mmCIF file of C-alpha atoms and ligand atoms in Angstrom:
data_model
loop_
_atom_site.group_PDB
_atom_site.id
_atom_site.type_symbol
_atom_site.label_atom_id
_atom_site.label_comp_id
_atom_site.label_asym_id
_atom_site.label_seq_id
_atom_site.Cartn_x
_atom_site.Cartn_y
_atom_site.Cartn_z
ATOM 1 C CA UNK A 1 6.774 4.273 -21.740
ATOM 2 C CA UNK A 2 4.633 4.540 -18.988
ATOM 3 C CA UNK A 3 3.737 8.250 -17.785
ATOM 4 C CA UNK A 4 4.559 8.071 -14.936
ATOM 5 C CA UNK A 5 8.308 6.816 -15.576
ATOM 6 C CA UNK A 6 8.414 10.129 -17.548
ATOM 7 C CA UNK A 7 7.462 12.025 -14.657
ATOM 8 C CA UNK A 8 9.665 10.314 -12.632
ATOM 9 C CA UNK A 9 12.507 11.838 -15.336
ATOM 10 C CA UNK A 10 11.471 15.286 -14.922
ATOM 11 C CA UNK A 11 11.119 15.048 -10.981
ATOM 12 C CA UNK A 12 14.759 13.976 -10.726
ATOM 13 C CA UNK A 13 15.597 17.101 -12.638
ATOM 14 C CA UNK A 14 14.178 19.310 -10.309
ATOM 15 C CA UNK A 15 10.643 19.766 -12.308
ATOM 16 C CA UNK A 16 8.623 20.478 -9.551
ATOM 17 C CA UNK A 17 5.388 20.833 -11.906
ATOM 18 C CA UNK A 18 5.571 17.166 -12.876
ATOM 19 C CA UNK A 19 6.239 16.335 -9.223
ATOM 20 C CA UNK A 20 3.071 18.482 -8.745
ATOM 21 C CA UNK A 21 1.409 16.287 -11.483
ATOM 22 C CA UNK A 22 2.417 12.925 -10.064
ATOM 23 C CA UNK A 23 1.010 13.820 -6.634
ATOM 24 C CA UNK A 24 -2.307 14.969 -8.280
ATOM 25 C CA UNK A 25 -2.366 11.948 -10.359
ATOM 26 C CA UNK A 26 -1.627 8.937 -7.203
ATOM 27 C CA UNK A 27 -2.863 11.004 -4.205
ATOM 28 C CA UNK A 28 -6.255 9.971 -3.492
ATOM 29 C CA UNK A 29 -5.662 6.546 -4.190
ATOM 30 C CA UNK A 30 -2.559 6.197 -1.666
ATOM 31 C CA UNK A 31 -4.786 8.281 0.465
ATOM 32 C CA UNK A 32 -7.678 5.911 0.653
ATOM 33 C CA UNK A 33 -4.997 3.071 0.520
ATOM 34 C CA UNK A 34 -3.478 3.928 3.937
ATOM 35 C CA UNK A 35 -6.606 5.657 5.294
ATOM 36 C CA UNK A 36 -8.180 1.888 5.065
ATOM 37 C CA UNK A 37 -5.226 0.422 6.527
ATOM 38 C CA UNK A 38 -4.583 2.843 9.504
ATOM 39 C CA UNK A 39 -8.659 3.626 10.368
ATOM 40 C CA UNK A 40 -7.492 6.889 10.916
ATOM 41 C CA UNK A 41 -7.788 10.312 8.728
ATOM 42 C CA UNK A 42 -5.125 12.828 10.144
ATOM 43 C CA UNK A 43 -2.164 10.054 10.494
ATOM 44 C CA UNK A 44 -3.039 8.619 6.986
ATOM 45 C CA UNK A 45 -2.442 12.273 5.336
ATOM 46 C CA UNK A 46 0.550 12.491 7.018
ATOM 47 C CA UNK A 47 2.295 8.990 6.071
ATOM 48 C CA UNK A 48 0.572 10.154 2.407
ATOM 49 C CA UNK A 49 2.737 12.869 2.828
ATOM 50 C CA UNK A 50 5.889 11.293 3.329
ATOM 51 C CA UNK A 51 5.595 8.523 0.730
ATOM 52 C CA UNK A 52 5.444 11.202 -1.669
ATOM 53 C CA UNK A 53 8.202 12.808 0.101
ATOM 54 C CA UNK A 54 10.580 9.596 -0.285
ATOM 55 C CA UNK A 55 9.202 9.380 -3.990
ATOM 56 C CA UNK A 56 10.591 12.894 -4.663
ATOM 57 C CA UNK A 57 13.928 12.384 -2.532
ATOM 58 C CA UNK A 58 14.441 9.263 -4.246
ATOM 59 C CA UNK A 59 13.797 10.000 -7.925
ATOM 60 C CA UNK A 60 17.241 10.784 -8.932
ATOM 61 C CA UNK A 61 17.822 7.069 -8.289
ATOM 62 C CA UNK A 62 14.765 5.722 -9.385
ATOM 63 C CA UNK A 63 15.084 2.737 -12.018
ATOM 64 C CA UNK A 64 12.079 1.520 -13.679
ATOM 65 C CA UNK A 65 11.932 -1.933 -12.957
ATOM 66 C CA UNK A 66 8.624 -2.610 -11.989
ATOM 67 C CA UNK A 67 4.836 -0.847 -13.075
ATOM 68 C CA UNK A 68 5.630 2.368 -11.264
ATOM 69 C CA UNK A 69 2.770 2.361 -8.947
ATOM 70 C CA UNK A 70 3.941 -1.286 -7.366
ATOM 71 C CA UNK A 71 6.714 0.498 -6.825
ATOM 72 C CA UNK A 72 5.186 3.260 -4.608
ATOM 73 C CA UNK A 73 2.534 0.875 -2.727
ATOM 74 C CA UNK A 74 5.392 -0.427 -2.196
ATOM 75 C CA UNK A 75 6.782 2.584 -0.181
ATOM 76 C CA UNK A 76 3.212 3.272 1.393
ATOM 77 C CA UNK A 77 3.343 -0.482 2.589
ATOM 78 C CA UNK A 78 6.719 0.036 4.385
ATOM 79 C CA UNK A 79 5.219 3.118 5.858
ATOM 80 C CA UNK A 80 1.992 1.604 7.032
ATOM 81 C CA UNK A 81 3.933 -1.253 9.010
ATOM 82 C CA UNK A 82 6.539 0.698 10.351
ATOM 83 C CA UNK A 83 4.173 3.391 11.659
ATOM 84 C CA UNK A 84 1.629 0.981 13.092
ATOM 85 C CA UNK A 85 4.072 -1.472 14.597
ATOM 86 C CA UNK A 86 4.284 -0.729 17.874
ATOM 87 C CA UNK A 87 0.182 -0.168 18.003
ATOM 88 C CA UNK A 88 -2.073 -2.746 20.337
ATOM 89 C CA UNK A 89 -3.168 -5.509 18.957
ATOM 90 C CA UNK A 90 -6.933 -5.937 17.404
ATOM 91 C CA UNK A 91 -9.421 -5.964 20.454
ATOM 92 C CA UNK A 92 -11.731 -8.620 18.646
ATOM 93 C CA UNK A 93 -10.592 -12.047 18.505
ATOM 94 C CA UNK A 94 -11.170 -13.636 14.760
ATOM 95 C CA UNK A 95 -10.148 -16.904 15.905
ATOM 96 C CA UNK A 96 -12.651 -17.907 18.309
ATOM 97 C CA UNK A 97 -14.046 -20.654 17.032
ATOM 98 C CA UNK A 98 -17.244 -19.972 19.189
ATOM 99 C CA UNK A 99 -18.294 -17.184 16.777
ATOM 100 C CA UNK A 100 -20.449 -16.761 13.590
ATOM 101 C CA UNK A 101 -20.204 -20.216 13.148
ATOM 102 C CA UNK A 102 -24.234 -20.783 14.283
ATOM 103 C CA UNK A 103 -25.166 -17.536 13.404
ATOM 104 C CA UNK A 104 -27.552 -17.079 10.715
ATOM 105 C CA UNK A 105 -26.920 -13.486 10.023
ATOM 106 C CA UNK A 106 -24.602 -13.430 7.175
ATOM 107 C CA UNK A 107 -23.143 -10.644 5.155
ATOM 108 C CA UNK A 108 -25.867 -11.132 2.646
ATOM 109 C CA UNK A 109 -28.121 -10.645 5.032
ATOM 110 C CA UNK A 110 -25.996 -7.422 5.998
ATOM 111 C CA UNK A 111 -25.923 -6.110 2.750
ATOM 112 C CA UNK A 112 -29.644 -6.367 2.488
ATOM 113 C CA UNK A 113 -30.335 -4.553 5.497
ATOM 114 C CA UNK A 114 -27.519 -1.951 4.818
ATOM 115 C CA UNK A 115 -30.259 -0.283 2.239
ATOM 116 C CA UNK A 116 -30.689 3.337 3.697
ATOM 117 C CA UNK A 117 -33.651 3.477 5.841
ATOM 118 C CA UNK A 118 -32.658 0.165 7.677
ATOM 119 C CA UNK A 119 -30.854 -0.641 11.296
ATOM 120 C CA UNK A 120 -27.733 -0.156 10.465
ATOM 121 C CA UNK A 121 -26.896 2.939 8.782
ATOM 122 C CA UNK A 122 -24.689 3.805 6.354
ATOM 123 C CA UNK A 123 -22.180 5.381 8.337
ATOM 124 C CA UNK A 124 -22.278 3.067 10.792
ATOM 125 C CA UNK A 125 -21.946 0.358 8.126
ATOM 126 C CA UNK A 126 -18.735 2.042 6.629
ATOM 127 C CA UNK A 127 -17.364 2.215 10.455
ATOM 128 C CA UNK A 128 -18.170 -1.315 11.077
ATOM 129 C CA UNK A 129 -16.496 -2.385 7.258
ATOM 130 C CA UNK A 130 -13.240 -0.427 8.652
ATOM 131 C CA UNK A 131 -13.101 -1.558 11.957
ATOM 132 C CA UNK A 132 -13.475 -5.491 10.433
ATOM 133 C CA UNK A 133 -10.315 -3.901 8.101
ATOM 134 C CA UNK A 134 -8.764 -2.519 10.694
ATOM 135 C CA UNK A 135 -8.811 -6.335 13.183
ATOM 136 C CA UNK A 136 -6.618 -8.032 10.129
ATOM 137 C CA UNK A 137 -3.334 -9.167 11.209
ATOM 138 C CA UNK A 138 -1.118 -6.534 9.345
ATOM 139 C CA UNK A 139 -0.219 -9.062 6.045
ATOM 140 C CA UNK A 140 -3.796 -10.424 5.524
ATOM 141 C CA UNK A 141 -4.884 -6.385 5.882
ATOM 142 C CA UNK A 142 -2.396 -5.034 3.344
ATOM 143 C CA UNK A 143 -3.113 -7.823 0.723
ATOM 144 C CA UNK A 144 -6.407 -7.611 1.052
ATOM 145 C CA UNK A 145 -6.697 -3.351 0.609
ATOM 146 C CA UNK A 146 -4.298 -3.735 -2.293
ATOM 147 C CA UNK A 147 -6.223 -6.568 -3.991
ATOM 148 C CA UNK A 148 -10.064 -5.072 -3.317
ATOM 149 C CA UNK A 149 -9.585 -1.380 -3.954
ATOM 150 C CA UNK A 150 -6.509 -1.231 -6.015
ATOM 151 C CA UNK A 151 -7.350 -3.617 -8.091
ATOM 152 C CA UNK A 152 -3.765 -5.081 -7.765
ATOM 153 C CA UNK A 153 -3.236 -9.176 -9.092
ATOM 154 C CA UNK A 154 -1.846 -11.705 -6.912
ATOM 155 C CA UNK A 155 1.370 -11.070 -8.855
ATOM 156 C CA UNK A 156 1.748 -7.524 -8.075
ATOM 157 C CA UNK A 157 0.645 -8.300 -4.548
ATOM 158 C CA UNK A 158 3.526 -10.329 -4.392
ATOM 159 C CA UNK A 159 6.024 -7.878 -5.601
ATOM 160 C CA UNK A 160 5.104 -5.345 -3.195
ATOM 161 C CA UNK A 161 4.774 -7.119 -0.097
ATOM 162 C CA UNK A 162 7.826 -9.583 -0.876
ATOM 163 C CA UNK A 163 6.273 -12.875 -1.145
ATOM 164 C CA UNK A 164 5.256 -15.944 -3.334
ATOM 165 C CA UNK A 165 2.035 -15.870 -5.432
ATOM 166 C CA UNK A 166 0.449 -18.671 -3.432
ATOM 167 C CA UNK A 167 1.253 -17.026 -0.094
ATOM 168 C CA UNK A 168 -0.937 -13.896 -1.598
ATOM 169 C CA UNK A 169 -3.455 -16.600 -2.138
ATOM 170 C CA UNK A 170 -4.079 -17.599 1.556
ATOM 171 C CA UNK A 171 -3.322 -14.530 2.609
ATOM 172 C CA UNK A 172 -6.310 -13.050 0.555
ATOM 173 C CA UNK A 173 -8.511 -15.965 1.422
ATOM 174 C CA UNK A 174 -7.875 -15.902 5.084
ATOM 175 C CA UNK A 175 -8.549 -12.030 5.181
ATOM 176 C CA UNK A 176 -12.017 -12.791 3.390
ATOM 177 C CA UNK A 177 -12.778 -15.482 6.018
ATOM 178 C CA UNK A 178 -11.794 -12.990 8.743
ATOM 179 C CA UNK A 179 -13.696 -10.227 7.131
ATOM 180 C CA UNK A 180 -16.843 -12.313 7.352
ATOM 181 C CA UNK A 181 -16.984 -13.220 10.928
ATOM 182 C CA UNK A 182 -16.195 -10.138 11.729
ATOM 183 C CA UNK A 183 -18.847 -8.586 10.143
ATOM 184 C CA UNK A 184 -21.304 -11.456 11.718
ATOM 185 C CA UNK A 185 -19.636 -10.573 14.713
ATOM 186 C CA UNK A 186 -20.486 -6.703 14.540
ATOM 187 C CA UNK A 187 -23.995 -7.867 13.610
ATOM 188 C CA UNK A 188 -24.630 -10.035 16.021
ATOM 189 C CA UNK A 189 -23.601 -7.008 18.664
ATOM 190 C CA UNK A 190 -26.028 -4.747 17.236
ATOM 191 C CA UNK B 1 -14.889 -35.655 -7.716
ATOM 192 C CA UNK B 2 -13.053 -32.584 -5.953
ATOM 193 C CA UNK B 3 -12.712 -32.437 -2.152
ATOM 194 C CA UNK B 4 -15.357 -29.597 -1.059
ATOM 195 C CA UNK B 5 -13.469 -29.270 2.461
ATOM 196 C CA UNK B 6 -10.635 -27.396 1.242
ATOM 197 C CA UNK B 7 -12.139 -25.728 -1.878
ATOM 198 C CA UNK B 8 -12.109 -21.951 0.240
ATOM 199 C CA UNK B 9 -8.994 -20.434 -1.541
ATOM 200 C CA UNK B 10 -9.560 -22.038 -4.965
ATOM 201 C CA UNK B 11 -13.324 -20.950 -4.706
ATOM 202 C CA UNK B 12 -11.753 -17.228 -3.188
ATOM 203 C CA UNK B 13 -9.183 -17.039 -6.357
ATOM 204 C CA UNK B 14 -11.815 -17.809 -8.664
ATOM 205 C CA UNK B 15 -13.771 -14.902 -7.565
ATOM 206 C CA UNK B 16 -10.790 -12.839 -8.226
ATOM 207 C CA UNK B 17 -10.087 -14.639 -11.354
ATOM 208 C CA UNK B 18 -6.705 -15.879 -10.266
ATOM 209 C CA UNK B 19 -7.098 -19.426 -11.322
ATOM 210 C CA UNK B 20 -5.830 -20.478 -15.023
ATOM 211 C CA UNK B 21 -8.611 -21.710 -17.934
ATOM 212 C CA UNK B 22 -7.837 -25.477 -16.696
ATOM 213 C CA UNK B 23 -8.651 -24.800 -13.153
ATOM 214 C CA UNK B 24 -11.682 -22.671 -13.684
ATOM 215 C CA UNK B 25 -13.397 -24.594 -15.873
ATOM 216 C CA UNK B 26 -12.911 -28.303 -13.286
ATOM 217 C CA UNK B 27 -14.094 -26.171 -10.375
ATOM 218 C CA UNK B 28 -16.751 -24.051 -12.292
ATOM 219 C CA UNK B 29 -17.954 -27.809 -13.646
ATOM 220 C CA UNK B 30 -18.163 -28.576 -9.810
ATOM 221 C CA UNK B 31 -20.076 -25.558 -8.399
ATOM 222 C CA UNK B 32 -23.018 -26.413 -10.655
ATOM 223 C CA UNK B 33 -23.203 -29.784 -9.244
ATOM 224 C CA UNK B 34 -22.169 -28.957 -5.679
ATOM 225 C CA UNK B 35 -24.844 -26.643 -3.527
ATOM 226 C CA UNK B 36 -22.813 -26.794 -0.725
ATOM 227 C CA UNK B 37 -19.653 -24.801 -2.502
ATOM 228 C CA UNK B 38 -21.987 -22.964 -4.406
ATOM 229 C CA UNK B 39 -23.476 -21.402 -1.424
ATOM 230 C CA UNK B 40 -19.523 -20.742 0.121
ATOM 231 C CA UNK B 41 -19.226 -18.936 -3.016
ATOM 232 C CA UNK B 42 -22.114 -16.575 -3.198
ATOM 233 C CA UNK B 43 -21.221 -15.667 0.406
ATOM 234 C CA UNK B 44 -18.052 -14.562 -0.445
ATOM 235 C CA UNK B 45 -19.062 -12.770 -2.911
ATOM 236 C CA UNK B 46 -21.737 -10.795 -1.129
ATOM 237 C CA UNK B 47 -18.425 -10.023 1.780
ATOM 238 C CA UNK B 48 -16.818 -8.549 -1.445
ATOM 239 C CA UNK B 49 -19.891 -6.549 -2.279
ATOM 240 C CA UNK B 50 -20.082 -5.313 1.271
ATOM 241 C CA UNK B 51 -16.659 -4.016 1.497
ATOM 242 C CA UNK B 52 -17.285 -1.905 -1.386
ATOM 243 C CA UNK B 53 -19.643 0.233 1.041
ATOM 244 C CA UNK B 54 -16.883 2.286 2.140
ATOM 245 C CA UNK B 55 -17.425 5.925 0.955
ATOM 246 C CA UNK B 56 -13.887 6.754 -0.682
ATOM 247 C CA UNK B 57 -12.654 10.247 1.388
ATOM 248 C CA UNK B 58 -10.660 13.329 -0.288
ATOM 249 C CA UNK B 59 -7.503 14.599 0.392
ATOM 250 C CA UNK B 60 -7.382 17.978 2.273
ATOM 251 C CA UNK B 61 -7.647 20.776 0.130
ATOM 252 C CA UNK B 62 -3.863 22.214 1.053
ATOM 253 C CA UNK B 63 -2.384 18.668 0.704
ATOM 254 C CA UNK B 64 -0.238 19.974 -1.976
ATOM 255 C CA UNK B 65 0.691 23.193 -0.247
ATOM 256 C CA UNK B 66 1.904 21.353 3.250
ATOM 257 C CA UNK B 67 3.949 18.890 0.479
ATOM 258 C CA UNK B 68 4.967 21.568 -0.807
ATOM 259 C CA UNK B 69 6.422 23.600 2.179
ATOM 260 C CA UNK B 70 7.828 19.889 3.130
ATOM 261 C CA UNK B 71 9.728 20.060 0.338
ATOM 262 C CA UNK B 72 11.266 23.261 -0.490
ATOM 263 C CA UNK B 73 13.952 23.503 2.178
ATOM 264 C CA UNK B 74 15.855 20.388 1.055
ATOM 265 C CA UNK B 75 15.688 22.088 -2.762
ATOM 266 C CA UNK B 76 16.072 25.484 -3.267
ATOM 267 C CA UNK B 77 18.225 26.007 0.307
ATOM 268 C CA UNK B 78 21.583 28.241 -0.444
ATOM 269 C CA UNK B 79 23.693 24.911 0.778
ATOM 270 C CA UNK B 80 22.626 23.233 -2.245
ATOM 271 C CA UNK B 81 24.797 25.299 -4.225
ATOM 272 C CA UNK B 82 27.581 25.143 -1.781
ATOM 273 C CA UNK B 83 27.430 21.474 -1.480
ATOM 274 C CA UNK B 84 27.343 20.808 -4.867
ATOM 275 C CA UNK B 85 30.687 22.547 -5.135
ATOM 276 C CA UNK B 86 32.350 20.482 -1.758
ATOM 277 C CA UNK B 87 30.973 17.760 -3.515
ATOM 278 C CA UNK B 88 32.967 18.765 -7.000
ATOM 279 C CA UNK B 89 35.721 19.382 -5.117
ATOM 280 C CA UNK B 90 35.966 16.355 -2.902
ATOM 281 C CA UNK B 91 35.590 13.875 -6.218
ATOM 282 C CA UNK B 92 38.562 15.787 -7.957
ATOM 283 C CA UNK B 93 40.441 14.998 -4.696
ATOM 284 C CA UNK B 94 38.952 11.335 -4.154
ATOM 285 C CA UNK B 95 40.046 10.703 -8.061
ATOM 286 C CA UNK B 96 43.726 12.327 -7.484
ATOM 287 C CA UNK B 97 44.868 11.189 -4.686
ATOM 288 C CA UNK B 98 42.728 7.942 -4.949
ATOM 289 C CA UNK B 99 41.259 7.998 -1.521
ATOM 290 C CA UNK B 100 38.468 4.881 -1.271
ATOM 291 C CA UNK B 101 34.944 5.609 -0.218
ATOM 292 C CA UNK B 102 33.199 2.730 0.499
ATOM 293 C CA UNK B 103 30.206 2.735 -2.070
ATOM 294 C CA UNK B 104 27.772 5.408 -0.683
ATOM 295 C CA UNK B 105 24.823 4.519 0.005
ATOM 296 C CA UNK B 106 23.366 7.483 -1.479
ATOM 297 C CA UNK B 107 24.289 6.653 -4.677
ATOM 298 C CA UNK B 108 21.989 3.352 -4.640
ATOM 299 C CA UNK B 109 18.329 3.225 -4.099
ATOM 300 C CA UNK B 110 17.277 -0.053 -3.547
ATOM 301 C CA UNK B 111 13.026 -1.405 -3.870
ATOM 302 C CA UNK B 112 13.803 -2.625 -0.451
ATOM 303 C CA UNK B 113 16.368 -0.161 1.373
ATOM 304 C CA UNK B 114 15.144 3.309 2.167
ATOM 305 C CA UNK B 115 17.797 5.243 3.190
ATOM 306 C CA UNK B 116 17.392 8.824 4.977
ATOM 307 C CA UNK B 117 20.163 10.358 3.217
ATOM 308 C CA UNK B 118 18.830 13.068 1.188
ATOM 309 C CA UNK B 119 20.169 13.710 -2.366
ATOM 310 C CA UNK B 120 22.958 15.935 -2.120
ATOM 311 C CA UNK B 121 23.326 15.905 1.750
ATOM 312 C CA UNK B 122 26.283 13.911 0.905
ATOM 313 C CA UNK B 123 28.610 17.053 -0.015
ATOM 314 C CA UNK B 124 27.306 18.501 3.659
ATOM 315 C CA UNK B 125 28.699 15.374 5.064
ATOM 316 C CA UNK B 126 32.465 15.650 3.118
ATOM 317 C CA UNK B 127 32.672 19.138 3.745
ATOM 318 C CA UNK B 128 33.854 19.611 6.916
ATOM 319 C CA UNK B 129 35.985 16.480 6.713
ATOM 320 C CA UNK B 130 37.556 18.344 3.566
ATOM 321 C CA UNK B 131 38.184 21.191 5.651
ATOM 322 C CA UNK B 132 39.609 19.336 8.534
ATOM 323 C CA UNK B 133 42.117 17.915 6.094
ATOM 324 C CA UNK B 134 42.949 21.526 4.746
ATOM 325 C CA UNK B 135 43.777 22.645 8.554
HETATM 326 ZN ZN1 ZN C 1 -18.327 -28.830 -3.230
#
């Protein structure tokens, strides 16, 4: 049985050490998770927080029918759009059709010149990566997090943000698409 | 031949090896032929490298001991006992006298409903309806 199911068990009989363990084991990956999705440290801790918090409150009810960590990306999904609905919308427009088409920077040439040493620095590299992240309509942002740095499939994409296998599909391309001008965009500004 | 105009998605799932043997091999067959695709390809790919430059961060080092303080009042709090007991009390009733609750919603977690109602805050609820019926 998966390990974490187990822990689930314990949790829901008031073991607070394997509650302890499950945060350990899942809390710098939901971290990073909603920290890409939300551009922002302090309020990405927090919703951490309470994802673990529902996880806990909701153990005694937990049933495993999913892989247990679909399950809570599921939660941290939830979180992520309720908490950052009522934000403003992206300032940068990805549809434009005047941009990046013409340009001749493109993200291969941004990866070249991201070496340390060149124009754009590091930092400002990793700032310019999240802010591209962080101009995704909500859906194409959330797929995308969950398929690059989770290393989620399509499928499990699907379970956790409710939809069809071939919606995941666009909604993966169209976030690479976006992701590109964008970052031709942020280039072009420099 | 295959049409290169709307090859984007297949050519974005066969990065992420989404497509099955059949597909891969037709449109694999076609980027060695096709520059044009090939080049739409290698572009993604170096977007996907990009995106990997993100420095991965670390949670605080009292994340477990703010957790932690979240926690503790909804478990070890004196009511817990006490509700456990209206709770007791209020299902001997419910079963003798066979008063209907509708299905509470405590009792049913759902992937897709999160409800607020904290385990066991259920007897807190009952209890001083149990007590208004005693008066
Ligand atoms: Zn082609």
């Amino acid at each position: 049985m998966d390990s974490d199911v187990i822990l689930m068990k314990r949790i829901a009989h008031g073991d607070l050490l394997a509650f302890r363990r499950l945060v350990e084991r899942h809390q710098k990956g939901l971290l990073n998770f909603i920290y890409r999705y939300t551009g922002d440290r302090l309020l990405a801790e927090d919703i951490t927080q309470e994802v673990f918090l529902r996880v806990h409150k909701s153990a005694p009810y937990y049933k495993p029918k999913a892989k247990f960590s679909t399950w809570l990306f599921k939660i941290a999904t939830n979180l992520c759009l309720n908490e950052l609905r009522s934000k403003d919308p992206p300032a940068i427009s990805l549809t434009d059709p005047n941009h990046s088409e013409t340009n001749p920077l493109t993200p291969s040439h941004l990866l070249e010149k991201s070496n340390p040493g060149s124009i754009l620095e590091s930092r400002e590299l990793s700032m310019a990566i999240l802010d591209a992240i962080g101009a995704l309509p909500e859906k194409q942002r959330v797929a995308f997090l969950l398929h690059r740095y989770e290393d989620k499939s399509y499928k499990q994409i699907s379970e956790i943000i409710g939809s069809t296998v071939s919606a995941v599909e666009s909604l993966v391309f169209r976030a690479k698409q976006n992701l590109r001008k964008a970052l031709n965009e942020i280039w072009r500004t420099k | 031949m295959m049409d290169c105009q709307n090859m984007g998605s297949k050519l974005s799932a066969l990065m992420d090896h989404e497509l099955s043997i059949e597909e891969e091999v037709k449109l694999r067959e076609h980027l060695e032929k096709c520059q044009k695709c090939m080049l739409e390809f290698e572009e993604m790919r170096a977007v996907w490298n990009l995106m990997g430059q993100i420095p991965a961060i670390e949670p605080s080092a009292d994340f477990w001991d703010t957790l932690h303080t979240k926690l503790v009042p909804q478990k070890e709090s004196p009511f817990t006992r006490l509700n456990k007991v209206a709770q007791s009390i209020w299902d001997t009733l419910k079963d003798l006298f066979g008063v209907r609750l509708k299905p509470g919603k405590a009792h049913t977690f759902s992937l897709d409903v999160f409800n607020d109602f904290p385990p066991e805050s259920f007897g807190r609820v009952l209890y001083p309806m149990f007590l208004d019926k005693v008066k």
